[in-house]
Tab-separated table of C-alpha atoms in Angstrom:
chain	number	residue	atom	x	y	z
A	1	UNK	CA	-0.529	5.963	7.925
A	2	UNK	CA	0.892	8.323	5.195
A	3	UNK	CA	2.395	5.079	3.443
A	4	UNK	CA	-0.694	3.812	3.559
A	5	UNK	CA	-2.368	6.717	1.702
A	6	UNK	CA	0.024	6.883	-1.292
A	7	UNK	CA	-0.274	2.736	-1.145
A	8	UNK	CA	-4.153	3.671	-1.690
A	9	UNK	CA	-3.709	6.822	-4.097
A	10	UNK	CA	-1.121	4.662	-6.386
A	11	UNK	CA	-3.939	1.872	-6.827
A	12	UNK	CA	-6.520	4.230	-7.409
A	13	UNK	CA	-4.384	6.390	-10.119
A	14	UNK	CA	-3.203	3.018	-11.665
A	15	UNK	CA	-4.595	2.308	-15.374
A	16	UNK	CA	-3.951	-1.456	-15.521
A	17	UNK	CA	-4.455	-4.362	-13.667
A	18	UNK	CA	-1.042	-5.175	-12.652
A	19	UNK	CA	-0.418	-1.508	-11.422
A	20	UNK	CA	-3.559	-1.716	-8.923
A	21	UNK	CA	-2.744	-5.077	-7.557
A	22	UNK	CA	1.090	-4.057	-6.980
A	23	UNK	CA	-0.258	-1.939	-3.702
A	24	UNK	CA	-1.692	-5.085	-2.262
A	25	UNK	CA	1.178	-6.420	-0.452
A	26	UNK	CA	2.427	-3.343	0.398
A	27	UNK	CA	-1.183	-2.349	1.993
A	28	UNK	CA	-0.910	-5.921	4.094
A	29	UNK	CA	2.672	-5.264	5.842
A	30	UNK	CA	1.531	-2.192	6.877
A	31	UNK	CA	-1.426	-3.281	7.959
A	32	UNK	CA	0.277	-6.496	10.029
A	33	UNK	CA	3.258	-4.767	10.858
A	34	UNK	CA	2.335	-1.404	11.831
A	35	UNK	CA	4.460	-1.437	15.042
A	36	UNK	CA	7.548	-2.541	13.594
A	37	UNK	CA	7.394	-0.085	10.787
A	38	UNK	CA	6.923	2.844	13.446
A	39	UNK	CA	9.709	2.053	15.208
């Protein structure tokens, strides 16, 4: 959940397209792979 937050606070604090879209993938393996990340 924390990597999910800076994920979130890096797209929000980013000043150009490319550095809000870099999060995206990021945001999506954690959110598919929660359970393997954990472990």
């Amino acid at each position: 959940e924390e990597l999910k937050k800076l994920a979130l606070s890096m797209k929000v604090a980013a000043k150009c397209g490319l550095g809000q879209s870099v999060a995206n993938p990021f945001i999506s393996i954690v959110d598919n792979f929660k359970e393997e990340i954990i472990y």
